[in-house]
Coordinates of N, CA, C and O and ligand atoms in Angstrom, one line a residue:
X1 N 0.9 -1.1 0.0 CA 0.1 -0.1 0.0 C 0.8 1.3 -0.1 O 1.9 1.3 0.8
X2 N 0.6 2.3 -0.8 CA 1.5 3.4 -0.9 C 1.1 4.4 0.2 O 0.2 4.3 0.8
X3 N 2.1 5.3 0.3 CA 2.0 6.3 1.3 C 1.1 7.4 1.0 O 0.8 7.6 -0.3
X4 N 0.7 8.2 2.0 CA -0.2 9.4 1.7 C 0.7 10.3 0.9 O 1.9 10.5 1.5
X5 N 0.3 11.2 0.2 CA 1.1 12.2 -0.6 C 0.5 13.5 -0.3 O 1.4 14.5 -0.2
X6 N -0.8 13.8 0.0 CA -1.2 15.1 0.3 C -2.4 15.0 1.3 O -3.3 14.3 1.1
X7 N -2.1 15.6 2.6 CA -3.0 15.5 3.6 C -3.7 17.0 3.8 O -3.1 17.9 3.9
X8 N -4.9 16.8 3.9 CA -5.7 18.1 4.2 C -6.3 18.0 5.5 O -7.0 17.1 6.0
X9 N -5.9 19.1 6.4 CA -6.2 19.1 7.8 C -7.4 20.2 7.9 O -7.1 21.4 7.7
X10 N -8.7 19.9 8.3 CA -9.7 20.8 8.5 C -9.5 21.2 10.1 O -9.7 20.5 11.0
X11 N -9.6 22.6 10.2 CA -9.5 23.1 11.6 C -10.6 24.2 11.8 O -10.8 25.0 10.8
X12 N -11.2 24.1 13.1 CA -12.2 25.1 13.2 C -11.5 26.1 14.2 O -12.4 27.1 14.7
X13 N -10.4 26.1 14.4 CA -9.6 27.1 15.1 C -10.1 27.0 16.7 O -9.9 28.2 17.3
X14 N -10.7 26.0 17.2 CA -10.8 25.9 18.6 C -9.7 25.3 19.3 O -8.5 25.0 18.6
X15 N -9.7 25.2 20.6 CA -8.5 24.8 21.4 C -8.0 23.4 20.9 O -6.9 23.1 21.1
X16 N -8.9 22.6 20.2 CA -8.6 21.3 19.8 C -7.8 21.2 18.6 O -7.1 20.1 18.3
X17 N -7.8 22.3 17.9 CA -7.2 22.2 16.5 C -5.6 21.8 16.6 O -5.2 21.2 15.8
X18 N -5.1 22.4 17.7 CA -3.5 22.1 17.6 C -3.2 20.5 17.8 O -2.4 20.1 17.0
X19 N -4.1 19.8 18.6 CA -3.9 18.4 18.7 C -4.2 17.7 17.4 O -3.5 16.8 17.0
X20 N -5.1 18.2 16.6 CA -5.5 17.5 15.3 C -4.2 17.8 14.3 O -4.0 16.8 13.7
X21 N -3.9 19.0 14.3 CA -2.7 19.2 13.3 C -1.4 18.7 13.8 O -0.6 18.2 12.9
X22 N -1.2 18.4 15.1 CA 0.0 17.8 15.4 C 0.0 16.2 15.0 O 1.0 15.8 14.5
X23 N -1.1 15.6 15.0 CA -1.3 14.3 14.6 C -1.0 14.3 13.0 O -0.3 13.4 12.5
X24 N -1.6 15.1 12.4 CA -1.5 15.2 11.0 C 0.0 15.4 10.6 O 0.4 14.8 9.6
X25 N 0.7 16.3 11.3 CA 2.0 16.6 11.0 C 2.9 15.3 11.2 O 3.9 15.0 10.3
X26 N 2.5 14.4 12.2 CA 3.4 13.2 12.3 C 3.2 12.3 11.1 O 4.1 11.7 10.5
X27 N 2.0 12.2 10.8 CA 1.7 11.3 9.8 C 2.3 11.8 8.5 O 2.7 11.0 7.5
X28 N 2.1 13.1 8.1 CA 2.9 13.7 7.0 C 4.3 13.5 7.0 O 4.9 13.1 6.0
X29 N 5.0 13.6 8.1 CA 6.4 13.4 8.2 C 6.7 12.0 7.8 O 7.7 11.6 7.1
X30 N 5.9 11.0 8.5 CA 6.1 9.6 8.3 C 5.9 9.2 6.8 O 6.4 8.2 6.2
X31 N 5.1 9.8 6.1 CA 4.7 9.5 4.7 C 5.4 10.3 3.6 O 5.3 10.1 2.4
X32 N 6.1 11.4 4.0 CA 6.7 12.2 3.3 C 5.6 13.1 2.4 O 5.8 13.3 1.1
X33 N 4.5 13.3 3.1 CA 3.4 14.0 2.4 C 3.2 15.4 2.8 O 3.9 16.0 3.7
X34 N 2.6 16.2 1.7 CA 2.5 17.5 1.9 C 1.3 17.9 2.7 O 0.3 17.0 2.9
X35 N 1.3 18.9 3.5 CA 0.2 19.2 4.5 C -0.5 20.4 4.1 O 0.2 21.5 3.8
X36 N -1.7 20.3 4.0 CA -2.7 21.5 3.7 C -3.6 21.7 5.0 O -4.1 20.8 5.5
X37 N -4.0 23.2 5.1 CA -4.8 23.4 6.1 C -6.0 24.1 5.6 O -5.9 24.8 4.7
X38 N -7.3 23.8 6.0 CA -8.4 24.4 5.6 C -9.2 25.0 6.7 O -9.4 24.2 7.7
X39 N -9.7 26.2 6.7 CA -10.7 26.6 7.6 C -12.0 27.1 6.9 O -11.8 28.1 6.1
X40 N -13.1 26.9 7.3 CA -14.3 27.3 6.5 C -15.0 28.2 7.4 O -15.3 27.8 8.5
X41 N -15.4 29.4 6.9 CA -16.2 30.2 7.5 C -17.7 30.2 7.1 O -17.9 30.2 5.9
X42 N -18.5 30.1 8.2 CA -19.9 29.8 7.7 C -20.6 31.2 7.6 O -20.5 32.0 8.7
X43 N -21.1 31.5 6.6 CA -21.7 32.8 6.5 C -22.9 33.1 7.4 O -23.7 32.1 7.6
X44 N -22.9 34.2 8.1 CA -24.0 34.4 9.1 C -25.3 34.3 8.5 O -26.3 33.8 9.1
X45 N -25.5 34.6 7.1 CA -26.8 34.5 6.5 C -27.3 33.1 6.4 O -28.5 32.9 6.4
X46 N -26.4 32.1 6.5 CA -26.9 30.7 6.7 C -27.7 30.4 7.9 O -28.7 29.7 7.9
X47 N -27.2 31.0 9.0 CA -27.8 30.8 10.1 C -29.1 31.7 10.5 O -30.0 31.2 11.0
X48 N -29.0 32.9 10.0 CA -30.0 33.9 10.4 C -30.8 34.4 9.2 O -31.6 35.2 9.4
X49 N -30.3 34.1 8.1 CA -30.8 34.6 6.7 C -32.1 35.2 6.7 O -32.3 36.3 6.7
X50 N -33.1 34.2 6.7 CA -34.5 34.7 6.6 C -35.1 35.2 7.8 O -36.0 36.0 7.8
X51 N -34.4 34.9 8.9 CA -35.1 35.2 10.2 C -35.1 36.7 10.6 O -36.0 37.3 11.2
X52 N -33.7 37.2 10.5 CA -33.6 38.6 11.0 C -33.3 39.5 9.8 O -32.3 39.3 9.1
X53 N -34.1 40.4 9.6 CA -34.0 41.4 8.5 C -32.9 42.5 8.8 O -33.1 43.5 9.2
X54 N -31.6 42.0 8.7 CA -30.4 42.8 9.0 C -29.4 42.8 7.9 O -29.2 41.6 7.4
X55 N -28.6 43.7 7.8 CA -27.4 43.6 6.9 C -26.1 43.2 7.8 O -25.7 43.8 8.7
X56 N -25.7 41.8 7.5 CA -24.7 41.3 8.2 C -23.3 41.7 7.5 O -22.3 41.0 8.1
X57 N -23.2 42.3 6.5 CA -21.9 42.3 5.9 C -20.7 43.0 6.6 O -19.6 42.5 6.5
X58 N -21.1 43.9 7.6 CA -19.9 44.6 8.3 C -19.4 43.4 9.3 O -18.2 43.3 9.3
X59 N -20.4 42.8 10.0 CA -19.9 41.8 11.0 C -19.2 40.5 10.3 O -18.2 40.2 10.7
X60 N -19.8 40.3 9.0 CA -19.2 39.2 8.3 C -17.8 39.5 7.9 O -16.8 38.6 8.1
X61 N -17.5 40.7 7.5 CA -16.1 41.1 7.1 C -15.1 41.0 8.2 O -14.1 40.6 8.2
X62 N -15.7 41.5 9.4 CA -14.8 41.5 10.6 C -14.6 40.0 11.1 O -13.4 39.7 11.4
X63 N -15.5 39.0 10.9 CA -15.3 37.7 11.2 C -14.2 37.1 10.2 O -13.3 36.3 10.6
X64 N -14.4 37.5 9.0 CA -13.4 36.9 8.0 C -12.0 37.4 8.2 O -11.1 36.7 8.2
X65 N -11.9 38.7 8.6 CA -10.6 39.3 8.9 C -10.0 38.5 10.0 O -8.8 38.1 10.0
X66 N -10.6 38.3 11.2 CA -10.2 37.7 12.3 C -9.9 36.2 12.0 O -8.8 35.8 12.5
X67 N -10.7 35.6 11.4 CA -10.3 34.2 10.9 C -9.1 34.2 10.1 O -8.2 33.2 10.4
X68 N -8.9 35.0 9.3 CA -7.8 35.0 8.3 C -6.5 35.1 9.2 O -5.5 34.4 9.0
X69 N -6.4 36.1 10.0 CA -5.3 36.3 10.8 C -5.0 35.3 11.9 O -3.8 34.8 12.1
X70 N -6.2 34.7 12.4 CA -6.0 33.5 13.3 C -5.3 32.2 12.6 O -4.5 31.6 13.0
X71 N -5.8 32.0 11.3 CA -5.4 30.8 10.6 C -3.8 31.1 10.1 O -3.1 30.2 10.2
X72 N -3.6 32.4 9.9 CA -2.1 32.7 9.6 C -1.2 32.4 10.7 O -0.1 31.8 10.7
X73 N -1.7 32.8 11.8 CA -1.0 32.6 13.1 C -0.8 31.1 13.5 O 0.2 30.6 13.7
X74 N -2.0 30.4 13.2 CA -1.8 28.9 13.5 C -1.0 28.3 12.5 O -0.2 27.3 12.8
X75 N -1.0 28.6 11.2 CA -0.2 28.1 10.2 C 1.4 28.3 10.5 O 2.2 27.3 10.5
X76 N 1.6 29.5 11.0 CA 3.1 29.8 11.3 C 3.4 28.9 12.5 O 4.5 28.4 12.5
X77 N 2.5 28.9 13.6 CA 3.0 28.1 14.7 C 3.4 26.6 14.3 O 4.1 25.9 14.9
X78 N 2.5 26.1 13.4 CA 2.7 24.7 12.9 C 3.5 24.4 11.7 O 3.5 23.4 11.1
X79 N 4.2 25.6 11.3 CA 5.2 25.3 10.1 C 4.4 25.0 8.9 O 5.0 24.3 8.1
X80 N 3.3 25.6 8.7 CA 2.7 25.3 7.4 C 2.5 26.6 6.6 O 1.9 27.7 7.0
X81 N 3.1 26.5 5.4 CA 3.2 27.8 4.6 C 2.0 28.5 4.1 O 0.9 27.7 4.1
X82 N 1.9 29.7 3.9 CA 0.6 30.4 3.5 C 0.0 29.8 2.2 O -1.2 29.8 2.1
X83 N 0.9 29.4 1.4 CA 0.4 28.8 0.1 C -0.5 27.4 0.3 O -1.2 27.2 -0.3
X84 N -0.2 26.9 1.6 CA -1.0 25.7 1.9 C -2.1 25.9 2.8 O -2.5 24.9 3.4
X85 N -2.4 27.2 3.1 CA -3.5 27.4 4.1 C -4.6 27.9 3.2 O -4.4 28.9 2.2
X86 N -5.8 27.5 3.6 CA -7.0 27.7 2.6 C -8.2 28.3 3.4 O -8.4 27.5 4.5
X87 N -8.6 29.2 3.0 CA -9.8 29.9 3.9 C -10.9 30.1 3.0 O -10.8 30.7 2.0
X88 N -12.1 29.5 3.4 CA -13.1 29.4 2.3 C -14.6 29.8 3.1 O -14.7 29.4 4.2
X89 N -15.4 30.4 2.3 CA -16.8 30.8 2.9 C -17.7 29.6 2.4 O -17.8 29.4 1.3
X90 N -18.4 29.0 3.3 CA -19.4 28.0 2.9 C -19.6 27.1 4.0 O -19.6 27.4 5.2
X91 N -20.2 25.9 3.6 CA -20.5 24.9 4.7 C -19.3 24.0 4.8 O -18.7 23.5 3.8
X92 N -18.9 23.8 6.1 CA -17.6 23.1 6.2 C -17.4 21.7 5.6 O -16.5 21.5 4.8
X93 N -18.5 20.9 5.6 CA -18.3 19.6 4.9 C -18.2 19.6 3.5 O -17.4 19.0 2.9
X94 N -19.0 20.6 3.0 CA -19.0 20.7 1.5 C -17.6 21.3 1.1 O -17.1 20.7 0.0
X95 N -17.2 22.4 1.7 CA -15.9 22.9 1.2 C -14.8 22.0 1.5 O -13.8 22.1 0.8
X96 N -14.7 21.2 2.6 CA -13.7 20.4 2.9 C -13.6 19.3 1.7 O -12.5 19.0 1.3
X97 N -14.6 18.8 1.3 CA -14.7 17.8 0.2 C -14.1 18.5 -1.0 O -13.4 17.9 -1.7
X98 N -14.7 19.5 -1.3 CA -14.3 20.3 -2.5 C -12.8 20.6 -2.6 O -12.2 20.3 -3.5
X99 N -12.2 21.1 -1.6 CA -10.8 21.4 -1.5 C -9.9 20.1 -1.6 O -9.0 20.1 -2.3
X100 N -10.5 19.0 -0.9 CA -9.7 17.7 -0.9 C -9.6 17.2 -2.4 O -8.7 16.8 -2.9
X101 N -10.8 17.4 -3.2 CA -10.8 16.9 -4.6 C -9.9 17.9 -5.4 O -9.2 17.4 -6.2
X102 N -10.1 19.2 -5.2 CA -9.3 20.1 -5.9 C -7.7 19.9 -5.8 O -6.9 20.0 -6.8
X103 N -7.3 19.6 -4.6 CA -5.9 19.4 -4.3 C -5.5 18.1 -4.7 O -4.2 17.8 -4.9
X104 N -6.4 17.1 -4.9 CA -6.0 15.7 -4.9 C -5.5 15.1 -3.7 O -4.6 14.2 -3.6
X105 N -6.1 15.5 -2.7 CA -5.7 15.1 -1.3 C -6.1 13.6 -1.2 O -7.0 13.1 -1.7
X106 N -5.2 12.7 -0.5 CA -5.5 11.3 -0.3 C -5.9 11.1 1.2 O -6.2 9.9 1.5
X107 N -5.7 12.0 2.1 CA -6.2 11.8 3.4 C -6.8 13.2 4.0 O -6.1 14.2 3.7
X108 N -7.8 13.2 4.6 CA -8.5 14.3 5.3 C -8.3 14.1 6.7 O -8.8 12.9 7.2
X109 N -7.8 14.9 7.5 CA -7.7 14.9 9.0 C -8.7 15.8 9.6 O -8.6 17.1 9.4
X110 N -9.5 15.4 10.5 CA -10.5 16.2 11.3 C -10.3 15.9 12.7 O -9.8 14.8 13.0
X111 N -11.1 16.7 13.5 CA -11.0 16.3 15.0 C -12.3 15.6 15.2 O -13.3 15.9 14.5
X112 N -12.5 14.7 16.1 CA -13.7 14.1 16.5 C -14.7 15.1 16.9 O -16.0 14.9 16.6
X113 N -14.2 16.1 17.6 CA -15.2 17.1 18.0 C -14.4 18.4 18.0 O -13.3 18.6 18.0
X114 N -15.3 19.5 17.9 CA -14.8 20.9 17.8 C -15.6 21.8 18.6 O -16.0 21.5 19.6
X115 N -15.9 23.0 17.9 CA -16.6 24.1 18.4 C -18.1 23.5 19.0 O -18.6 24.0 19.8
X116 N -18.5 22.5 18.3 CA -19.9 22.2 18.6 C -20.1 21.3 19.8 O -21.1 20.7 20.2
X117 N -18.9 21.1 20.3 CA -18.7 20.3 21.8 C -19.0 18.7 21.7 O -18.9 18.1 20.6
X118 N -19.1 18.1 22.9 CA -19.1 16.7 23.0 C -20.5 16.1 23.0 O -20.5 14.9 23.4
X119 N -21.5 16.7 22.7 CA -22.7 16.2 22.8 C -23.0 14.9 22.0 O -23.7 14.0 22.3
X120 N -22.4 14.9 20.8 CA -22.6 13.8 19.9 C -21.4 12.8 20.0 O -20.3 13.2 20.4
X121 N -21.6 11.6 19.5 CA -20.6 10.7 19.4 C -19.4 11.1 18.6 O -18.2 10.9 18.9
X122 N -19.9 11.5 17.4 CA -18.9 12.2 16.5 C -19.6 13.5 16.2 O -20.8 13.7 15.9
X123 N -18.7 14.6 16.2 CA -19.2 15.9 15.9 C -20.0 15.9 14.5 O -19.8 15.1 13.7
X124 N -21.0 16.8 14.4 CA -21.7 16.9 13.2 C -20.8 17.2 11.9 O -21.1 16.7 10.9
X125 N -20.0 18.2 12.2 CA -19.1 18.5 11.0 C -18.3 17.1 10.6 O -18.0 16.8 9.4
X126 N -17.6 16.6 11.7 CA -16.8 15.4 11.5 C -17.7 14.4 10.8 O -17.2 13.7 9.8
X127 N -18.9 14.1 11.2 CA -19.7 13.1 10.5 C -20.1 13.5 9.1 O -20.0 12.7 8.2
X128 N -20.2 14.8 8.9 CA -20.5 15.1 7.7 C -19.4 15.1 6.5 O -19.5 14.7 5.3
X129 N -18.1 15.3 7.1 CA -17.0 15.1 6.3 C -16.8 13.6 6.0 O -16.4 13.2 4.8
X130 N -17.0 12.8 6.9 CA -16.9 11.3 6.7 C -17.7 10.8 5.7 O -17.2 10.1 4.9
X131 N -18.9 11.3 5.7 CA -19.9 10.8 4.6 C -19.7 11.4 3.3 O -19.5 12.6 3.2
X132 N -19.4 10.6 2.3 CA -19.3 11.1 0.9 C -17.8 11.6 0.7 O -17.7 12.2 -0.5
X133 N -16.9 11.3 1.5 CA -15.6 11.7 1.2 C -15.0 10.7 0.1 O -15.5 9.6 0.1
X134 N -14.1 11.3 -0.8 CA -13.6 10.6 -1.9 C -12.1 10.0 -1.5 O -11.6 9.3 -2.3
X135 N -11.7 10.2 -0.3 CA -10.5 9.7 0.2 C -10.6 9.3 1.7 O -11.6 9.3 2.2
X136 N -9.6 8.7 2.2 CA -9.6 8.4 3.6 C -9.8 9.6 4.3 O -9.5 10.6 4.2
X137 N -10.4 9.4 5.5 CA -10.6 10.2 6.5 C -10.2 9.9 7.9 O -10.5 8.6 8.5
X138 N -9.5 10.6 8.6 CA -9.0 10.2 10.1 C -9.6 11.3 11.0 O -9.4 12.5 10.8
X139 N -10.5 10.8 11.9 CA -11.1 11.5 13.0 C -10.2 11.4 14.2 O -10.1 10.5 14.9
X140 N -9.4 12.6 14.6 CA -8.5 12.4 15.7 C -9.3 12.8 16.9 O -10.1 13.7 17.0
X141 N -9.2 11.7 17.9 CA -10.0 11.8 19.1 C -9.5 13.0 19.9 O -8.4 13.0 20.4
X142 N -10.5 14.0 20.2 CA -10.1 15.0 21.0 C -11.2 15.2 22.0 O -12.3 14.8 21.9
X143 N -10.7 16.0 23.0 CA -11.9 16.5 24.0 C -12.1 15.5 25.1 O -13.0 15.7 25.8
X144 N -11.1 14.5 25.4 CA -11.3 13.6 26.5 C -10.8 14.4 27.6 O -9.9 15.0 27.8
Ligands
AMP201 P1 -17.6 19.4 15.0 O1 -18.2 18.3 14.3 O2 -18.2 20.8 14.5 O3 -17.7 19.3 16.5 O4 -16.1 19.5 14.6 C1 -15.2 18.5 14.4 C2 -14.1 18.7 13.5 O5 -14.6 19.2 12.2 C3 -13.2 19.9 13.9 O6 -12.3 19.4 14.9 C4 -12.5 20.2 12.6 O7 -11.7 19.3 12.2 C5 -13.7 20.1 11.7 N1 -14.4 21.4 11.5 C6 -15.6 21.9 12.1 N2 -15.8 23.0 11.8 C7 -14.8 23.6 10.9 C8 -14.7 24.6 10.0 N3 -15.5 25.7 10.1 N4 -13.7 24.6 9.1 C9 -12.9 23.7 9.0 N5 -13.0 22.4 9.7 C10 -13.9 22.4 10.7

């Protein structure tokens, strides 16, 4: 069986993200694989769109700027170059699948749980990424 060549790590930038990326870094080193990071920003309109008649664009810009600088810092800390950092607006599971396909990733690494907490056996995003993925998916156990 061949080694992994391109690994995509999905991070929600919660406290658990470092443990997830550390695991992916070890796998990448052992396989001689490239490591990519993705963070997906969910537009406020997805959550509140029809319900609240309000213009979210200012807050949305602010959220995107903060997320970009957080991801940049996170990438620096874990020695992942900016070219390999991806920030996308959309639904996490959809965008993670899309980026994995675009890059030709052969492994997606996610946390078993993230911002949405430990209420479920496997977090809802983790579950969504697992379903329909075109490559291997590793859910790193976090939150114990
Ligand atoms: P959750 O299912 O939301 O508890 O999160 C589980 C894992 O899914 C996290 O540890 C991340 O690996 C991934 N994930 C969740 N939300 C995002 C996001 N917005 N962008 C990228 N990855 C995410």
